Amino acid sequence: MRAFADRHPFWSLVILVLAAVLLWMIFAIWPDWLEDLIGRKKVFLNALFNGITLGGLYFLVASGFTLIFGLMRNVNLAHGSLYLLGGYLGYVTADVTGYWLLAFPVSFILVGAFGILLQIFVFRRMEGQDLRQTLVTIGISIVMADLMLWIWGGDFYNISPPEWLSGPMSTFFVTGAKSSGELVYMKYPMVRIVIFAASVVVGVGMWLLLNRTRIGMLIRAGVDDRDMLSATGARIQLVFVAVFAFGAGLAGVAGVVGGTFQSIAPGEDVRFLLASLVVVIVGGMGSIQGAALGALIIGMAEQFGSVYFPTYAVVLTFLIMVAVLAFRPQGLMGRN
Amino acid sequence: MAVTERDPARDARPLSWIERIPGRYWLIGAALLVMPVFASDFVLFQIFGWTFILGIIALSLMFLGGYGGMVSLAQMTVAGLAGYMVAIFGESAISAISLNWPWYIAIPLALAIAVLFGTLTGWLAVRTDGIYTIMITLAIAAAFFYFVRQNYVMFNGFSGFNGVLPPDLFGVDWRGPKAFYYLTLFWAVICYLAVLYISRAPFGLALQGVRDNQRRMSALGYNATAHRVAAYAFAAVLAGIGGILLTWQSAQVSPGTAGIGPAIDVLVIAVIGGMRHPVGAFIGAFVYVILKTFALDALVAVGLAGERFQLLIGLGFLVIVFWSPDGILGLWDRWRESRGKDPLLDRGGEGP
C-alpha cells in the first residue's frame, strides 16, 4: 500500500478523498440538499449494504474459480453449475433434515467430491490443453443444467433460514432524524449480516491458509511455477485434487448461501458463472485479494445501479469490466 | 492448415480453372442446385435454409478459431446486432421505431455497424489471449443480451422486432421456400469461398503465422495485433450476413436471438463440425439442425421425454471434444488414414 502511494501520489489522494466522502455519507445525517439530489439516505444505505453482502456471495463463488484458475490454468466454465448443484443439494438437505446449518457441510462435501471426480476423470486426462478443457467444461455445464432441470424442474426454490436468523436487526447506522430530534436507526436482515461475516471469515481463512501454512506454500509455489514445484518432488497431483475439491466445495456452499438470500432456479448457473467471470476479470486472474476487491466492486455496482439507474444496472457491471480491460488488461490486482 | 495437395505429374501443364476445382465440389454443387426439384418445402426452408445460415455464423467463428486461434463467443452477438439494425433501419411491424429506409441503404448500414461492433469486440479481446478471449467474449455477449432486453427506445426490449421481411427484389418473394433456399445457398457459397480464398491469401497466411508463433511473426515485422483485429472485422462481415439472413428466416429478432444459449450453440456447431477447414462449419450446422429438428421425435420414440434435447446436444458435444478434438472432420481424416494404412509400414498407403 505504501509502495502504491509512493508511485501514484495523485491517485492515492483521489482514493483517500473518495473514501472520506463515503464515510461521511454513511455516518452523517444527510442535509436536505443531498436528499433532494440523490434521494433518501435509507435507500442509499440499503443499496450499500446489499452491495456489500452481494459482494460477499460473489466472493464465495469467484474465489474458488480464481483459485482453480491460478493453480491449474483451467477455466472451469462449469463453475456456475457447481454453484447451482450446491444450492439444490442444500435445499434438499435443509428440507429433509430441517437443519439449515447442516446444508453447508453436506453441500461442501458432495460438490467437493464431484469436483474431485471432474479433476481426475476430465482435467487430468487433458492437462495443458487449455482450450479443450474449456470446451469440455462448457459441455459439462450444458449436460448438468439439463440434468438438474430434469430432477428439480423449473421451479424457484428458497432455503429458509432458521428462526434465530430471520427478521431484521438494528444497526447503529443513522438513517435520519425525526422532527422531534430522535435519531432513526437502520434495520437490516440478520441473515445477510451473518452470511457476510461468514464470507469474510472464509476469505481471511483462505488468506491465512495460503500465506501461513505448508499446503498454502505448495499452492503458491504451484501458481508461480508448476513444473519447478513438481521437479522438487512435491506431489502436485494431490495438491491439484485438493484445490479443485476445495474450490468446487466453496461453489457449493455459495449455492446454499445464494439459495438462502435469493433463490435457486435454472438459469442461475449462467448468472453466477458470468458474475464470477466478471469479478475475476476485474480483480485479476488467480488472485484471492483481487477476487475480493472485484466482488465488492461488482456487487456494489449492481445494487447501486439497480437503485439509481434501474434500466441499465446489468450493463453497468459490464462497462466496468470493459474499462478495466481497456486500461489494465491483467485486472486490478493481477500480475503481468 | 488448408493447403491443397498437388500431384506433381499434373503440374507440368497449367490447368484451366475448371480443371482445378476438385470433383467432389462439382458433385456437391450439382446436388445442392437441383435439391429444390425433389425436396419438400419444409426441408428447403427449415433444414437447409437454417443449416446455411447457422453455417455462415459458425464459419465466422471457425475463421477466427481455426486460422486465428481466437475462440470468440461474440459472433452470435454480431449476427444479432446486424439483424437488429436491419429491423431498425428497414421495415418491421414495430413502425414506431423502424425507419423504413430502402434496402440498399439499410442493409449496407446494418453490415457496417455490425463490422464496427465486431472490430471493437476484437480490439478488446485481442488484449488477452487463449482462454481469456472466451471469457471476455462471453461477457460481451451477455452484456449485449441484457442491454437489448432492457432498452425499449431503440431495441424494443423483451419482445424485439417482428415482421422483418426481405426486400421485394426482382418481384420475387424471397421468403418463399425455393427462393430462400437459393438465397441462403448463394451467400453460404460466397462466404465459404471467401474464407477459403483468404486462408491462402497473404493476409490469411500471416494470420496463421500469428496463431502458430506470435513472437516470431512480430520479429519478422508483422503487426500481430492489427492482423488479429482485422480477422475480427472480417469475421464480423460473415456473422453480419448470417444474422441478417437469420432475421429474415424467422421474420423476427429478439434478445433471445443473441442470448448466451445461441452463442454457445454456435461454438458447439463449429467444434462438432471441426475447426480445421471451412466446410466443418456447415457439417456441424447440418448435424445440429437435424438433431434440433428430429431429436424430439427420436427421444419420444425411445421412451424419453422430448425436452431432453439439450442433454443429447451436450453429451454429443462432450463425446466429440473428448475423442475427436477436430470434430467430424477429424473423424473423417482418421478413417481415411486407417483405411489406406499399410500394416507393415504403419503409414498411409497413398503417396511415397
PDB file of N, CA and C in Angstrom, chain A residues 119-208:
ATOM      1  N   GLN A 119     -11.885 -33.479 -11.682  1.00  0.00           N
ATOM      2  CA  GLN A 119     -10.443 -33.293 -11.813  1.00  0.00           C
ATOM      3  C   GLN A 119      -9.768 -34.572 -12.295  1.00  0.00           C
ATOM      4  N   ILE A 120     -10.173 -35.716 -11.697  1.00  0.00           N
ATOM      5  CA  ILE A 120      -9.484 -36.968 -12.021  1.00  0.00           C
ATOM      6  C   ILE A 120      -9.863 -37.476 -13.402  1.00  0.00           C
ATOM      7  N   PHE A 121     -11.176 -37.421 -13.713  1.00  0.00           N
ATOM      8  CA  PHE A 121     -11.593 -38.065 -14.958  1.00  0.00           C
ATOM      9  C   PHE A 121     -11.601 -37.138 -16.155  1.00  0.00           C
ATOM     10  N   VAL A 122     -11.617 -35.837 -15.918  1.00  0.00           N
ATOM     11  CA  VAL A 122     -11.673 -34.925 -17.059  1.00  0.00           C
ATOM     12  C   VAL A 122     -10.378 -34.134 -17.211  1.00  0.00           C
ATOM     13  N   PHE A 123     -10.043 -33.363 -16.174  1.00  0.00           N
ATOM     14  CA  PHE A 123      -8.947 -32.413 -16.364  1.00  0.00           C
ATOM     15  C   PHE A 123      -7.593 -33.086 -16.417  1.00  0.00           C
ATOM     16  N   ARG A 124      -7.416 -34.151 -15.626  1.00  0.00           N
ATOM     17  CA  ARG A 124      -6.107 -34.799 -15.633  1.00  0.00           C
ATOM     18  C   ARG A 124      -5.820 -35.438 -16.984  1.00  0.00           C
ATOM     19  N   ARG A 125      -6.907 -35.867 -17.673  1.00  0.00           N
ATOM     20  CA  ARG A 125      -6.709 -36.532 -18.954  1.00  0.00           C
ATOM     21  C   ARG A 125      -6.250 -35.586 -20.038  1.00  0.00           C
ATOM     22  N   MET A 126      -6.513 -34.293 -19.867  1.00  0.00           N
ATOM     23  CA  MET A 126      -6.122 -33.358 -20.928  1.00  0.00           C
ATOM     24  C   MET A 126      -5.367 -32.180 -20.342  1.00  0.00           C
ATOM     25  N   GLU A 127      -4.353 -32.503 -19.560  1.00  0.00           N
ATOM     26  CA  GLU A 127      -3.573 -31.454 -18.912  1.00  0.00           C
ATOM     27  C   GLU A 127      -2.825 -30.624 -19.950  1.00  0.00           C
ATOM     28  N   GLY A 128      -2.835 -29.335 -19.749  1.00  0.00           N
ATOM     29  CA  GLY A 128      -2.086 -28.458 -20.647  1.00  0.00           C
ATOM     30  C   GLY A 128      -2.818 -28.086 -21.916  1.00  0.00           C
ATOM     31  N   GLN A 129      -4.020 -28.668 -22.140  1.00  0.00           N
ATOM     32  CA  GLN A 129      -4.770 -28.287 -23.339  1.00  0.00           C
ATOM     33  C   GLN A 129      -5.892 -27.356 -22.895  1.00  0.00           C
ATOM     34  N   ASP A 130      -5.539 -26.080 -22.746  1.00  0.00           N
ATOM     35  CA  ASP A 130      -6.483 -25.114 -22.184  1.00  0.00           C
ATOM     36  C   ASP A 130      -7.819 -25.115 -22.898  1.00  0.00           C
ATOM     37  N   LEU A 131      -7.722 -24.972 -24.220  1.00  0.00           N
ATOM     38  CA  LEU A 131      -8.942 -24.758 -24.988  1.00  0.00           C
ATOM     39  C   LEU A 131      -9.862 -25.965 -24.880  1.00  0.00           C
ATOM     40  N   ARG A 132      -9.262 -27.151 -24.961  1.00  0.00           N
ATOM     41  CA  ARG A 132     -10.072 -28.365 -24.913  1.00  0.00           C
ATOM     42  C   ARG A 132     -10.745 -28.493 -23.547  1.00  0.00           C
ATOM     43  N   GLN A 133      -9.996 -28.173 -22.490  1.00  0.00           N
ATOM     44  CA  GLN A 133     -10.587 -28.224 -21.152  1.00  0.00           C
ATOM     45  C   GLN A 133     -11.775 -27.278 -21.052  1.00  0.00           C
ATOM     46  N   THR A 134     -11.589 -26.063 -21.594  1.00  0.00           N
ATOM     47  CA  THR A 134     -12.675 -25.097 -21.525  1.00  0.00           C
ATOM     48  C   THR A 134     -13.906 -25.611 -22.261  1.00  0.00           C
ATOM     49  N   LEU A 135     -13.666 -26.180 -23.458  1.00  0.00           N
ATOM     50  CA  LEU A 135     -14.793 -26.699 -24.238  1.00  0.00           C
ATOM     51  C   LEU A 135     -15.494 -27.817 -23.474  1.00  0.00           C
ATOM     52  N   VAL A 136     -14.689 -28.700 -22.849  1.00  0.00           N
ATOM     53  CA  VAL A 136     -15.294 -29.798 -22.093  1.00  0.00           C
ATOM     54  C   VAL A 136     -16.152 -29.251 -20.960  1.00  0.00           C
ATOM     55  N   THR A 137     -15.664 -28.205 -20.277  1.00  0.00           N
ATOM     56  CA  THR A 137     -16.471 -27.689 -19.171  1.00  0.00           C
ATOM     57  C   THR A 137     -17.759 -27.057 -19.691  1.00  0.00           C
ATOM     58  N   ILE A 138     -17.720 -26.480 -20.899  1.00  0.00           N
ATOM     59  CA  ILE A 138     -18.973 -25.966 -21.465  1.00  0.00           C
ATOM     60  C   ILE A 138     -19.942 -27.123 -21.682  1.00  0.00           C
ATOM     61  N   GLY A 139     -19.422 -28.229 -22.250  1.00  0.00           N
ATOM     62  CA  GLY A 139     -20.264 -29.408 -22.454  1.00  0.00           C
ATOM     63  C   GLY A 139     -20.837 -29.912 -21.138  1.00  0.00           C
ATOM     64  N   ILE A 140     -19.981 -29.984 -20.117  1.00  0.00           N
ATOM     65  CA  ILE A 140     -20.442 -30.471 -18.813  1.00  0.00           C
ATOM     66  C   ILE A 140     -21.528 -29.554 -18.261  1.00  0.00           C
ATOM     67  N   SER A 141     -21.361 -28.241 -18.440  1.00  0.00           N
ATOM     68  CA  SER A 141     -22.373 -27.348 -17.881  1.00  0.00           C
ATOM     69  C   SER A 141     -23.697 -27.496 -18.632  1.00  0.00           C
ATOM     70  N   ILE A 142     -23.644 -27.738 -19.950  1.00  0.00           N
ATOM     71  CA  ILE A 142     -24.903 -27.959 -20.690  1.00  0.00           C
ATOM     72  C   ILE A 142     -25.605 -29.202 -20.147  1.00  0.00           C
ATOM     73  N   VAL A 143     -24.824 -30.290 -19.993  1.00  0.00           N
ATOM     74  CA  VAL A 143     -25.403 -31.557 -19.539  1.00  0.00           C
ATOM     75  C   VAL A 143     -25.942 -31.410 -18.115  1.00  0.00           C
ATOM     76  N   MET A 144     -25.133 -30.782 -17.234  1.00  0.00           N
ATOM     77  CA  MET A 144     -25.576 -30.642 -15.840  1.00  0.00           C
ATOM     78  C   MET A 144     -26.828 -29.792 -15.738  1.00  0.00           C
ATOM     79  N   ALA A 145     -26.869 -28.698 -16.518  1.00  0.00           N
ATOM     80  CA  ALA A 145     -28.050 -27.823 -16.452  1.00  0.00           C
ATOM     81  C   ALA A 145     -29.301 -28.617 -16.807  1.00  0.00           C
ATOM     82  N   ASP A 146     -29.194 -29.454 -17.851  1.00  0.00           N
ATOM     83  CA  ASP A 146     -30.377 -30.198 -18.255  1.00  0.00           C
ATOM     84  C   ASP A 146     -30.736 -31.298 -17.257  1.00  0.00           C
ATOM     85  N   LEU A 147     -29.712 -31.941 -16.687  1.00  0.00           N
ATOM     86  CA  LEU A 147     -29.989 -32.980 -15.678  1.00  0.00           C
ATOM     87  C   LEU A 147     -30.676 -32.366 -14.460  1.00  0.00           C
ATOM     88  N   MET A 148     -30.198 -31.198 -14.029  1.00  0.00           N
ATOM     89  CA  MET A 148     -30.800 -30.576 -12.851  1.00  0.00           C
ATOM     90  C   MET A 148     -32.215 -30.107 -13.155  1.00  0.00           C
ATOM     91  N   LEU A 149     -32.412 -29.646 -14.399  1.00  0.00           N
ATOM     92  CA  LEU A 149     -33.767 -29.261 -14.795  1.00  0.00           C
ATOM     93  C   LEU A 149     -34.679 -30.487 -14.763  1.00  0.00           C
ATOM     94  N   TRP A 150     -34.128 -31.622 -15.146  1.00  0.00           N
ATOM     95  CA  TRP A 150     -34.883 -32.875 -15.171  1.00  0.00           C
ATOM     96  C   TRP A 150     -35.284 -33.267 -13.744  1.00  0.00           C
ATOM     97  N   ILE A 151     -34.319 -33.181 -12.820  1.00  0.00           N
ATOM     98  CA  ILE A 151     -34.578 -33.658 -11.460  1.00  0.00           C
ATOM     99  C   ILE A 151     -35.451 -32.672 -10.695  1.00  0.00           C
ATOM    100  N   TRP A 152     -35.085 -31.388 -10.734  1.00  0.00           N
ATOM    101  CA  TRP A 152     -35.747 -30.436  -9.837  1.00  0.00           C
ATOM    102  C   TRP A 152     -36.781 -29.565 -10.539  1.00  0.00           C
ATOM    103  N   GLY A 153     -36.884 -29.675 -11.845  1.00  0.00           N
ATOM    104  CA  GLY A 153     -37.889 -28.892 -12.556  1.00  0.00           C
ATOM    105  C   GLY A 153     -37.514 -27.424 -12.637  1.00  0.00           C
ATOM    106  N   GLY A 154     -38.437 -26.644 -13.179  1.00  0.00           N
ATOM    107  CA  GLY A 154     -38.122 -25.229 -13.404  1.00  0.00           C
ATOM    108  C   GLY A 154     -38.554 -24.319 -12.273  1.00  0.00           C
ATOM    109  N   ASP A 155     -38.926 -24.881 -11.108  1.00  0.00           N
ATOM    110  CA  ASP A 155     -39.452 -24.036 -10.024  1.00  0.00           C
ATOM    111  C   ASP A 155     -38.348 -23.262  -9.324  1.00  0.00           C
ATOM    112  N   PHE A 156     -38.769 -22.223  -8.619  1.00  0.00           N
ATOM    113  CA  PHE A 156     -37.860 -21.478  -7.758  1.00  0.00           C
ATOM    114  C   PHE A 156     -37.819 -22.175  -6.398  1.00  0.00           C
ATOM    115  N   TYR A 157     -36.646 -22.355  -5.876  1.00  0.00           N
ATOM    116  CA  TYR A 157     -36.528 -22.905  -4.529  1.00  0.00           C
ATOM    117  C   TYR A 157     -35.918 -21.853  -3.626  1.00  0.00           C
ATOM    118  N   ASN A 158     -36.396 -21.821  -2.407  1.00  0.00           N
ATOM    119  CA  ASN A 158     -35.822 -20.892  -1.454  1.00  0.00           C
ATOM    120  C   ASN A 158     -35.494 -21.653  -0.179  1.00  0.00           C
ATOM    121  N   ILE A 159     -34.262 -21.580   0.259  1.00  0.00           N
ATOM    122  CA  ILE A 159     -33.877 -22.241   1.503  1.00  0.00           C
ATOM    123  C   ILE A 159     -34.187 -21.277   2.634  1.00  0.00           C
ATOM    124  N   SER A 160     -35.079 -21.677   3.560  1.00  0.00           N
ATOM    125  CA  SER A 160     -35.428 -20.704   4.608  1.00  0.00           C
ATOM    126  C   SER A 160     -34.477 -20.860   5.786  1.00  0.00           C
ATOM    127  N   PRO A 161     -33.928 -19.748   6.263  1.00  0.00           N
ATOM    128  CA  PRO A 161     -33.009 -19.795   7.405  1.00  0.00           C
ATOM    129  C   PRO A 161     -33.782 -20.086   8.696  1.00  0.00           C
ATOM    130  N   PRO A 162     -33.112 -20.568   9.727  1.00  0.00           N
ATOM    131  CA  PRO A 162     -33.793 -20.851  10.982  1.00  0.00           C
ATOM    132  C   PRO A 162     -34.308 -19.567  11.634  1.00  0.00           C
ATOM    133  N   GLU A 163     -35.179 -19.741  12.627  1.00  0.00           N
ATOM    134  CA  GLU A 163     -35.862 -18.587  13.225  1.00  0.00           C
ATOM    135  C   GLU A 163     -34.899 -17.573  13.828  1.00  0.00           C
ATOM    136  N   TRP A 164     -33.856 -18.091  14.486  1.00  0.00           N
ATOM    137  CA  TRP A 164     -32.965 -17.163  15.183  1.00  0.00           C
ATOM    138  C   TRP A 164     -32.176 -16.282  14.223  1.00  0.00           C
ATOM    139  N   LEU A 165     -32.280 -16.586  12.933  1.00  0.00           N
ATOM    140  CA  LEU A 165     -31.568 -15.755  11.960  1.00  0.00           C
ATOM    141  C   LEU A 165     -32.506 -14.879  11.153  1.00  0.00           C
ATOM    142  N   SER A 166     -33.785 -15.213  11.157  1.00  0.00           N
ATOM    143  CA  SER A 166     -34.683 -14.429  10.307  1.00  0.00           C
ATOM    144  C   SER A 166     -35.091 -13.150  11.044  1.00  0.00           C
ATOM    145  N   GLY A 167     -35.623 -12.266  10.304  1.00  0.00           N
ATOM    146  CA  GLY A 167     -36.036 -10.997  10.894  1.00  0.00           C
ATOM    147  C   GLY A 167     -34.941  -9.964  10.823  1.00  0.00           C
ATOM    148  N   PRO A 168     -35.298  -8.708  11.023  1.00  0.00           N
ATOM    149  CA  PRO A 168     -34.320  -7.640  10.908  1.00  0.00           C
ATOM    150  C   PRO A 168     -33.514  -7.441  12.193  1.00  0.00           C
ATOM    151  N   MET A 169     -32.428  -6.764  12.035  1.00  0.00           N
ATOM    152  CA  MET A 169     -31.566  -6.500  13.175  1.00  0.00           C
ATOM    153  C   MET A 169     -31.273  -5.006  13.178  1.00  0.00           C
ATOM    154  N   SER A 170     -31.296  -4.411  14.377  1.00  0.00           N
ATOM    155  CA  SER A 170     -30.996  -2.978  14.445  1.00  0.00           C
ATOM    156  C   SER A 170     -29.502  -2.767  14.291  1.00  0.00           C
ATOM    157  N   THR A 171     -29.132  -1.776  13.517  1.00  0.00           N
ATOM    158  CA  THR A 171     -27.716  -1.436  13.407  1.00  0.00           C
ATOM    159  C   THR A 171     -27.512  -0.059  14.011  1.00  0.00           C
ATOM    160  N   PHE A 172     -26.274   0.343  14.097  1.00  0.00           N
ATOM    161  CA  PHE A 172     -26.007   1.655  14.692  1.00  0.00           C
ATOM    162  C   PHE A 172     -25.838   2.731  13.628  1.00  0.00           C
ATOM    163  N   PHE A 173     -26.309   2.453  12.410  1.00  0.00           N
ATOM    164  CA  PHE A 173     -26.211   3.467  11.364  1.00  0.00           C
ATOM    165  C   PHE A 173     -27.465   4.333  11.377  1.00  0.00           C
ATOM    166  N   VAL A 174     -27.237   5.627  11.424  1.00  0.00           N
ATOM    167  CA  VAL A 174     -28.356   6.554  11.468  1.00  0.00           C
ATOM    168  C   VAL A 174     -28.862   6.798  10.055  1.00  0.00           C
ATOM    169  N   THR A 175     -30.154   6.642   9.837  1.00  0.00           N
ATOM    170  CA  THR A 175     -30.677   6.958   8.504  1.00  0.00           C
ATOM    171  C   THR A 175     -31.276   8.348   8.464  1.00  0.00           C
ATOM    172  N   GLY A 176     -31.593   8.940   9.607  1.00  0.00           N
ATOM    173  CA  GLY A 176     -32.165  10.282   9.582  1.00  0.00           C
ATOM    174  C   GLY A 176     -32.626  10.646  10.977  1.00  0.00           C
ATOM    175  N   ALA A 177     -33.223  11.801  11.085  1.00  0.00           N
ATOM    176  CA  ALA A 177     -33.720  12.226  12.385  1.00  0.00           C
ATOM    177  C   ALA A 177     -35.178  12.626  12.261  1.00  0.00           C
ATOM    178  N   LYS A 178     -35.969  12.209  13.244  1.00  0.00           N
ATOM    179  CA  LYS A 178     -37.380  12.624  13.236  1.00  0.00           C
ATOM    180  C   LYS A 178     -37.461  14.104  13.599  1.00  0.00           C
ATOM    181  N   SER A 179     -38.633  14.683  13.425  1.00  0.00           N
ATOM    182  CA  SER A 179     -38.774  16.116  13.710  1.00  0.00           C
ATOM    183  C   SER A 179     -38.558  16.402  15.193  1.00  0.00           C
ATOM    184  N   SER A 180     -38.789  15.369  16.021  1.00  0.00           N
ATOM    185  CA  SER A 180     -38.585  15.579  17.457  1.00  0.00           C
ATOM    186  C   SER A 180     -37.108  15.541  17.840  1.00  0.00           C
ATOM    187  N   GLY A 181     -36.266  15.253  16.853  1.00  0.00           N
ATOM    188  CA  GLY A 181     -34.847  15.200  17.147  1.00  0.00           C
ATOM    189  C   GLY A 181     -34.365  13.801  17.478  1.00  0.00           C
ATOM    190  N   GLU A 182     -35.284  12.847  17.528  1.00  0.00           N
ATOM    191  CA  GLU A 182     -34.908  11.468  17.833  1.00  0.00           C
ATOM    192  C   GLU A 182     -34.268  10.842  16.605  1.00  0.00           C
ATOM    193  N   LEU A 183     -33.192  10.113  16.805  1.00  0.00           N
ATOM    194  CA  LEU A 183     -32.495   9.537  15.665  1.00  0.00           C
ATOM    195  C   LEU A 183     -33.164   8.233  15.232  1.00  0.00           C
ATOM    196  N   VAL A 184     -33.202   7.999  13.904  1.00  0.00           N
ATOM    197  CA  VAL A 184     -33.764   6.757  13.376  1.00  0.00           C
ATOM    198  C   VAL A 184     -32.608   5.850  12.974  1.00  0.00           C
ATOM    199  N   TYR A 185     -32.626   4.634  13.478  1.00  0.00           N
ATOM    200  CA  TYR A 185     -31.540   3.720  13.140  1.00  0.00           C
ATOM    201  C   TYR A 185     -31.983   2.764  12.049  1.00  0.00           C
ATOM    202  N   MET A 186     -31.008   2.298  11.313  1.00  0.00           N
ATOM    203  CA  MET A 186     -31.324   1.439  10.183  1.00  0.00           C
ATOM    204  C   MET A 186     -31.539   0.009  10.653  1.00  0.00           C
ATOM    205  N   LYS A 187     -32.510  -0.681  10.031  1.00  0.00           N
ATOM    206  CA  LYS A 187     -32.719  -2.103  10.308  1.00  0.00           C
ATOM    207  C   LYS A 187     -32.268  -2.894   9.096  1.00  0.00           C
ATOM    208  N   TYR A 188     -31.655  -4.030   9.355  1.00  0.00           N
ATOM    209  CA  TYR A 188     -31.146  -4.802   8.225  1.00  0.00           C
ATOM    210  C   TYR A 188     -31.348  -6.289   8.513  1.00  0.00           C
ATOM    211  N   PRO A 189     -31.669  -7.110   7.475  1.00  0.00           N
ATOM    212  CA  PRO A 189     -31.907  -8.543   7.739  1.00  0.00           C
ATOM    213  C   PRO A 189     -30.704  -9.190   8.401  1.00  0.00           C
ATOM    214  N   MET A 190     -30.967  -9.873   9.482  1.00  0.00           N
ATOM    215  CA  MET A 190     -29.925 -10.541  10.268  1.00  0.00           C
ATOM    216  C   MET A 190     -29.136 -11.535   9.419  1.00  0.00           C
ATOM    217  N   VAL A 191     -29.878 -12.321   8.612  1.00  0.00           N
ATOM    218  CA  VAL A 191     -29.229 -13.438   7.924  1.00  0.00           C
ATOM    219  C   VAL A 191     -28.172 -12.930   6.951  1.00  0.00           C
ATOM    220  N   ARG A 192     -28.451 -11.774   6.344  1.00  0.00           N
ATOM    221  CA  ARG A 192     -27.467 -11.245   5.396  1.00  0.00           C
ATOM    222  C   ARG A 192     -26.182 -10.834   6.096  1.00  0.00           C
ATOM    223  N   ILE A 193     -26.352 -10.236   7.271  1.00  0.00           N
ATOM    224  CA  ILE A 193     -25.158  -9.812   8.009  1.00  0.00           C
ATOM    225  C   ILE A 193     -24.335 -11.025   8.425  1.00  0.00           C
ATOM    226  N   VAL A 194     -25.037 -12.060   8.904  1.00  0.00           N
ATOM    227  CA  VAL A 194     -24.323 -13.270   9.327  1.00  0.00           C
ATOM    228  C   VAL A 194     -23.584 -13.895   8.155  1.00  0.00           C
ATOM    229  N   ILE A 195     -24.269 -13.932   7.027  1.00  0.00           N
ATOM    230  CA  ILE A 195     -23.643 -14.552   5.856  1.00  0.00           C
ATOM    231  C   ILE A 195     -22.439 -13.744   5.378  1.00  0.00           C
ATOM    232  N   PHE A 196     -22.601 -12.415   5.446  1.00  0.00           N
ATOM    233  CA  PHE A 196     -21.460 -11.601   5.034  1.00  0.00           C
ATOM    234  C   PHE A 196     -20.276 -11.834   5.972  1.00  0.00           C
ATOM    235  N   ALA A 197     -20.572 -11.879   7.285  1.00  0.00           N
ATOM    236  CA  ALA A 197     -19.499 -12.137   8.247  1.00  0.00           C
ATOM    237  C   ALA A 197     -18.835 -13.480   7.938  1.00  0.00           C
ATOM    238  N   ALA A 198     -19.675 -14.478   7.584  1.00  0.00           N
ATOM    239  CA  ALA A 198     -19.117 -15.797   7.270  1.00  0.00           C
ATOM    240  C   ALA A 198     -18.204 -15.723   6.054  1.00  0.00           C
ATOM    241  N   SER A 199     -18.599 -14.930   5.041  1.00  0.00           N
ATOM    242  CA  SER A 199     -17.744 -14.887   3.853  1.00  0.00           C
ATOM    243  C   SER A 199     -16.443 -14.150   4.148  1.00  0.00           C
ATOM    244  N   VAL A 200     -16.513 -13.180   5.065  1.00  0.00           N
ATOM    245  CA  VAL A 200     -15.261 -12.531   5.468  1.00  0.00           C
ATOM    246  C   VAL A 200     -14.364 -13.541   6.168  1.00  0.00           C
ATOM    247  N   VAL A 201     -14.983 -14.363   7.044  1.00  0.00           N
ATOM    248  CA  VAL A 201     -14.199 -15.381   7.749  1.00  0.00           C
ATOM    249  C   VAL A 201     -13.559 -16.341   6.744  1.00  0.00           C
ATOM    250  N   VAL A 202     -14.358 -16.755   5.745  1.00  0.00           N
ATOM    251  CA  VAL A 202     -13.810 -17.652   4.726  1.00  0.00           C
ATOM    252  C   VAL A 202     -12.637 -16.997   4.010  1.00  0.00           C
ATOM    253  N   GLY A 203     -12.828 -15.711   3.663  1.00  0.00           N
ATOM    254  CA  GLY A 203     -11.766 -15.005   2.953  1.00  0.00           C
ATOM    255  C   GLY A 203     -10.494 -14.920   3.772  1.00  0.00           C
ATOM    256  N   VAL A 204     -10.638 -14.526   5.039  1.00  0.00           N
ATOM    257  CA  VAL A 204      -9.461 -14.406   5.901  1.00  0.00           C
ATOM    258  C   VAL A 204      -8.830 -15.788   6.106  1.00  0.00           C
ATOM    259  N   GLY A 205      -9.705 -16.791   6.268  1.00  0.00           N
ATOM    260  CA  GLY A 205      -9.200 -18.156   6.441  1.00  0.00           C
ATOM    261  C   GLY A 205      -8.383 -18.594   5.240  1.00  0.00           C
ATOM    262  N   MET A 206      -8.889 -18.277   4.046  1.00  0.00           N
ATOM    263  CA  MET A 206      -8.153 -18.656   2.844  1.00  0.00           C
ATOM    264  C   MET A 206      -6.812 -17.942   2.782  1.00  0.00           C
ATOM    265  N   TRP A 207      -6.841 -16.664   3.173  1.00  0.00           N
ATOM    266  CA  TRP A 207      -5.596 -15.906   3.128  1.00  0.00           C
ATOM    267  C   TRP A 207      -4.579 -16.524   4.085  1.00  0.00           C
ATOM    268  N   LEU A 208      -5.049 -16.870   5.296  1.00  0.00           N
ATOM    269  CA  LEU A 208      -4.146 -17.492   6.273  1.00  0.00           C
ATOM    270  C   LEU A 208      -3.632 -18.828   5.748  1.00  0.00           C
TER     271      LEU A 208
END
